[in-house]
């Protein structure tokens, strides 16, 4: 598996986990952490999908 494909898959998984945390968290710090994870996952997915396209 190439680094771009792995980056795209990792970003997708991170986005799913982060959105789950951001939506269901009751603590303000966990909501912020979920939102930060979403922003990071967008960057990781952009890197992966910029070169690798399924």
Short mmCIF file of N, CA, C and O in Angstrom, two decimals:
data_model
loop_
_atom_site.label_atom_id
_atom_site.label_comp_id
_atom_site.label_asym_id
_atom_site.label_seq_id
_atom_site.Cartn_x
_atom_site.Cartn_y
_atom_site.Cartn_z
N UNK A 1 0.84 -1.17 0.00
CA UNK A 1 0.00 0.00 0.00
C UNK A 1 0.89 1.24 0.00
O UNK A 1 1.78 1.39 0.82
N UNK A 2 0.65 2.12 -0.93
CA UNK A 2 1.45 3.33 -1.03
C UNK A 2 1.13 4.32 0.06
O UNK A 2 0.11 4.22 0.75
N UNK A 3 2.03 5.30 0.21
CA UNK A 3 1.83 6.26 1.29
C UNK A 3 0.62 7.15 1.04
O UNK A 3 -0.02 7.59 1.98
N UNK A 4 0.28 7.39 -0.21
CA UNK A 4 -0.88 8.23 -0.49
C UNK A 4 -2.18 7.49 -0.20
O UNK A 4 -3.12 8.06 0.36
N UNK A 5 -2.23 6.23 -0.57
CA UNK A 5 -3.42 5.44 -0.29
C UNK A 5 -3.60 5.25 1.22
O UNK A 5 -4.71 5.37 1.74
N UNK A 6 -2.51 4.99 1.91
CA UNK A 6 -2.58 4.83 3.37
C UNK A 6 -3.01 6.14 4.03
O UNK A 6 -3.78 6.13 5.00
N UNK A 7 -2.55 7.25 3.52
CA UNK A 7 -2.93 8.55 4.05
C UNK A 7 -4.42 8.82 3.83
O UNK A 7 -5.09 9.34 4.72
N UNK A 8 -4.92 8.46 2.68
CA UNK A 8 -6.34 8.66 2.40
C UNK A 8 -7.21 7.79 3.31
O UNK A 8 -8.22 8.25 3.85
N UNK A 9 -6.81 6.55 3.50
CA UNK A 9 -7.58 5.65 4.37
C UNK A 9 -7.48 6.10 5.83
O UNK A 9 -8.50 6.13 6.54
N UNK A 10 -6.30 6.50 6.27
CA UNK A 10 -6.13 6.96 7.65
C UNK A 10 -6.95 8.23 7.90
O UNK A 10 -7.55 8.39 8.97
N UNK A 11 -6.98 9.13 6.95
CA UNK A 11 -7.77 10.35 7.09
C UNK A 11 -9.25 10.06 7.16
O UNK A 11 -9.98 10.70 7.93
N UNK A 12 -9.71 9.08 6.39
CA UNK A 12 -11.12 8.71 6.42
C UNK A 12 -11.50 8.10 7.77
O UNK A 12 -12.54 8.43 8.34
N UNK A 13 -10.65 7.24 8.29
CA UNK A 13 -10.91 6.63 9.60
C UNK A 13 -10.88 7.69 10.70
O UNK A 13 -11.75 7.71 11.57
N UNK A 14 -9.89 8.57 10.63
CA UNK A 14 -9.79 9.64 11.63
C UNK A 14 -11.01 10.55 11.58
O UNK A 14 -11.50 11.01 12.61
N UNK A 15 -11.52 10.81 10.40
CA UNK A 15 -12.70 11.65 10.27
C UNK A 15 -13.92 11.00 10.91
O UNK A 15 -14.70 11.67 11.59
N UNK A 16 -14.07 9.71 10.72
CA UNK A 16 -15.19 9.01 11.34
C UNK A 16 -15.12 9.03 12.85
O UNK A 16 -16.12 9.31 13.53
N UNK A 17 -13.96 8.77 13.39
CA UNK A 17 -13.79 8.77 14.85
C UNK A 17 -13.98 10.17 15.41
O UNK A 17 -14.66 10.37 16.43
N UNK A 18 -13.40 11.17 14.76
CA UNK A 18 -13.49 12.53 15.25
C UNK A 18 -14.91 13.07 15.20
O UNK A 18 -15.34 13.78 16.12
N UNK A 19 -15.64 12.76 14.16
CA UNK A 19 -17.03 13.23 14.08
C UNK A 19 -17.88 12.56 15.15
O UNK A 19 -18.76 13.20 15.75
N UNK A 20 -17.62 11.29 15.42
CA UNK A 20 -18.34 10.59 16.48
C UNK A 20 -18.06 11.24 17.83
O UNK A 20 -18.98 11.48 18.62
N UNK A 21 -16.81 11.56 18.10
CA UNK A 21 -16.43 12.19 19.37
C UNK A 21 -17.03 13.59 19.47
O UNK A 21 -17.57 13.98 20.51
N UNK A 22 -16.94 14.36 18.40
CA UNK A 22 -17.44 15.74 18.43
C UNK A 22 -18.95 15.80 18.62
O UNK A 22 -19.46 16.70 19.29
N UNK A 23 -19.66 14.85 18.07
CA UNK A 23 -21.12 14.88 18.17
C UNK A 23 -21.63 14.37 19.51
O UNK A 23 -22.63 14.88 20.01
N UNK A 24 -21.00 13.37 20.08
CA UNK A 24 -21.56 12.73 21.27
C UNK A 24 -20.90 13.15 22.58
O UNK A 24 -21.36 12.74 23.64
N UNK A 25 -19.86 13.96 22.53
CA UNK A 25 -19.17 14.35 23.76
C UNK A 25 -20.00 15.37 24.53
O UNK A 25 -20.68 16.21 23.96
N UNK A 26 -19.92 15.28 25.84
CA UNK A 26 -20.60 16.24 26.70
C UNK A 26 -19.63 17.23 27.30
O UNK A 26 -20.03 18.31 27.72
N UNK A 27 -18.37 16.88 27.35
CA UNK A 27 -17.34 17.74 27.89
C UNK A 27 -16.83 18.68 26.79
O UNK A 27 -16.60 18.25 25.65
N UNK A 28 -16.68 19.94 27.12
CA UNK A 28 -16.27 20.93 26.13
C UNK A 28 -14.90 20.61 25.54
O UNK A 28 -14.66 20.82 24.35
N UNK A 29 -14.00 20.09 26.34
CA UNK A 29 -12.66 19.76 25.84
C UNK A 29 -12.71 18.63 24.81
O UNK A 29 -11.96 18.66 23.83
N UNK A 30 -13.57 17.67 25.02
CA UNK A 30 -13.69 16.56 24.05
C UNK A 30 -14.32 17.05 22.75
O UNK A 30 -13.97 16.56 21.67
N UNK A 31 -15.24 18.00 22.82
CA UNK A 31 -15.83 18.56 21.61
C UNK A 31 -14.77 19.28 20.79
O UNK A 31 -14.68 19.12 19.57
N UNK A 32 -13.94 20.06 21.48
CA UNK A 32 -12.87 20.77 20.79
C UNK A 32 -11.86 19.79 20.21
O UNK A 32 -11.38 19.97 19.08
N UNK A 33 -11.56 18.72 20.93
CA UNK A 33 -10.64 17.71 20.41
C UNK A 33 -11.22 17.02 19.18
O UNK A 33 -10.50 16.74 18.21
N UNK A 34 -12.51 16.75 19.19
CA UNK A 34 -13.16 16.16 18.01
C UNK A 34 -13.12 17.08 16.82
O UNK A 34 -12.88 16.65 15.69
N UNK A 35 -13.36 18.36 17.05
CA UNK A 35 -13.30 19.33 15.96
C UNK A 35 -11.88 19.47 15.42
O UNK A 35 -11.68 19.60 14.21
N UNK A 36 -10.90 19.46 16.30
CA UNK A 36 -9.50 19.51 15.85
C UNK A 36 -9.15 18.26 15.04
O UNK A 36 -8.44 18.35 14.03
N UNK A 37 -9.65 17.12 15.48
CA UNK A 37 -9.43 15.88 14.72
C UNK A 37 -10.04 15.95 13.34
O UNK A 37 -9.47 15.43 12.38
N UNK A 38 -11.19 16.59 13.23
CA UNK A 38 -11.82 16.75 11.91
C UNK A 38 -10.96 17.62 11.00
O UNK A 38 -10.79 17.30 9.81
N UNK A 39 -10.41 18.69 11.53
CA UNK A 39 -9.55 19.54 10.71
C UNK A 39 -8.27 18.82 10.29
O UNK A 39 -7.83 18.95 9.14
N UNK A 40 -7.70 18.06 11.19
CA UNK A 40 -6.50 17.29 10.86
C UNK A 40 -6.81 16.23 9.81
O UNK A 40 -6.03 16.01 8.88
N UNK A 41 -7.97 15.58 9.95
CA UNK A 41 -8.32 14.54 8.98
C UNK A 41 -8.55 15.12 7.59
O UNK A 41 -8.23 14.47 6.60
N UNK A 42 -9.07 16.34 7.52
CA UNK A 42 -9.24 16.98 6.21
C UNK A 42 -7.88 17.20 5.56
O UNK A 42 -7.70 16.96 4.36
N UNK A 43 -6.91 17.63 6.35
CA UNK A 43 -5.56 17.86 5.81
C UNK A 43 -4.92 16.54 5.36
O UNK A 43 -4.31 16.47 4.28
N UNK A 44 -5.07 15.50 6.16
CA UNK A 44 -4.48 14.20 5.83
C UNK A 44 -5.14 13.62 4.58
O UNK A 44 -4.46 13.10 3.69
N UNK A 45 -6.46 13.73 4.50
CA UNK A 45 -7.16 13.21 3.32
C UNK A 45 -6.81 14.01 2.07
O UNK A 45 -6.69 13.44 0.98
N UNK A 46 -6.66 15.31 2.20
CA UNK A 46 -6.28 16.13 1.05
C UNK A 46 -4.91 15.72 0.52
O UNK A 46 -4.71 15.65 -0.69
N UNK A 47 -3.99 15.43 1.43
CA UNK A 47 -2.67 14.96 1.02
C UNK A 47 -2.77 13.63 0.29
O UNK A 47 -2.17 13.43 -0.76
N UNK A 48 -3.56 12.70 0.84
CA UNK A 48 -3.67 11.38 0.25
C UNK A 48 -4.37 11.37 -1.09
O UNK A 48 -3.92 10.73 -2.04
N UNK A 49 -5.48 12.10 -1.17
CA UNK A 49 -6.25 12.09 -2.40
C UNK A 49 -5.69 13.02 -3.47
O UNK A 49 -6.17 13.01 -4.61
N UNK A 50 -4.69 13.83 -3.13
CA UNK A 50 -4.10 14.70 -4.14
C UNK A 50 -3.33 13.91 -5.19
O UNK A 50 -3.27 14.31 -6.35
N UNK A 51 -2.74 12.80 -4.78
CA UNK A 51 -1.96 11.99 -5.72
C UNK A 51 -2.64 10.67 -6.06
O UNK A 51 -2.52 10.18 -7.17
N UNK A 52 -3.33 10.08 -5.10
CA UNK A 52 -3.98 8.78 -5.32
C UNK A 52 -5.45 8.98 -5.49
O UNK A 52 -6.11 9.62 -4.67
N UNK A 53 -6.00 8.46 -6.59
CA UNK A 53 -7.43 8.55 -6.84
C UNK A 53 -7.96 7.16 -7.13
O UNK A 53 -7.47 6.50 -8.04
N UNK A 54 -8.96 6.73 -6.35
CA UNK A 54 -9.49 5.37 -6.54
C UNK A 54 -10.23 5.23 -7.86
O UNK A 54 -10.67 6.15 -8.45
#
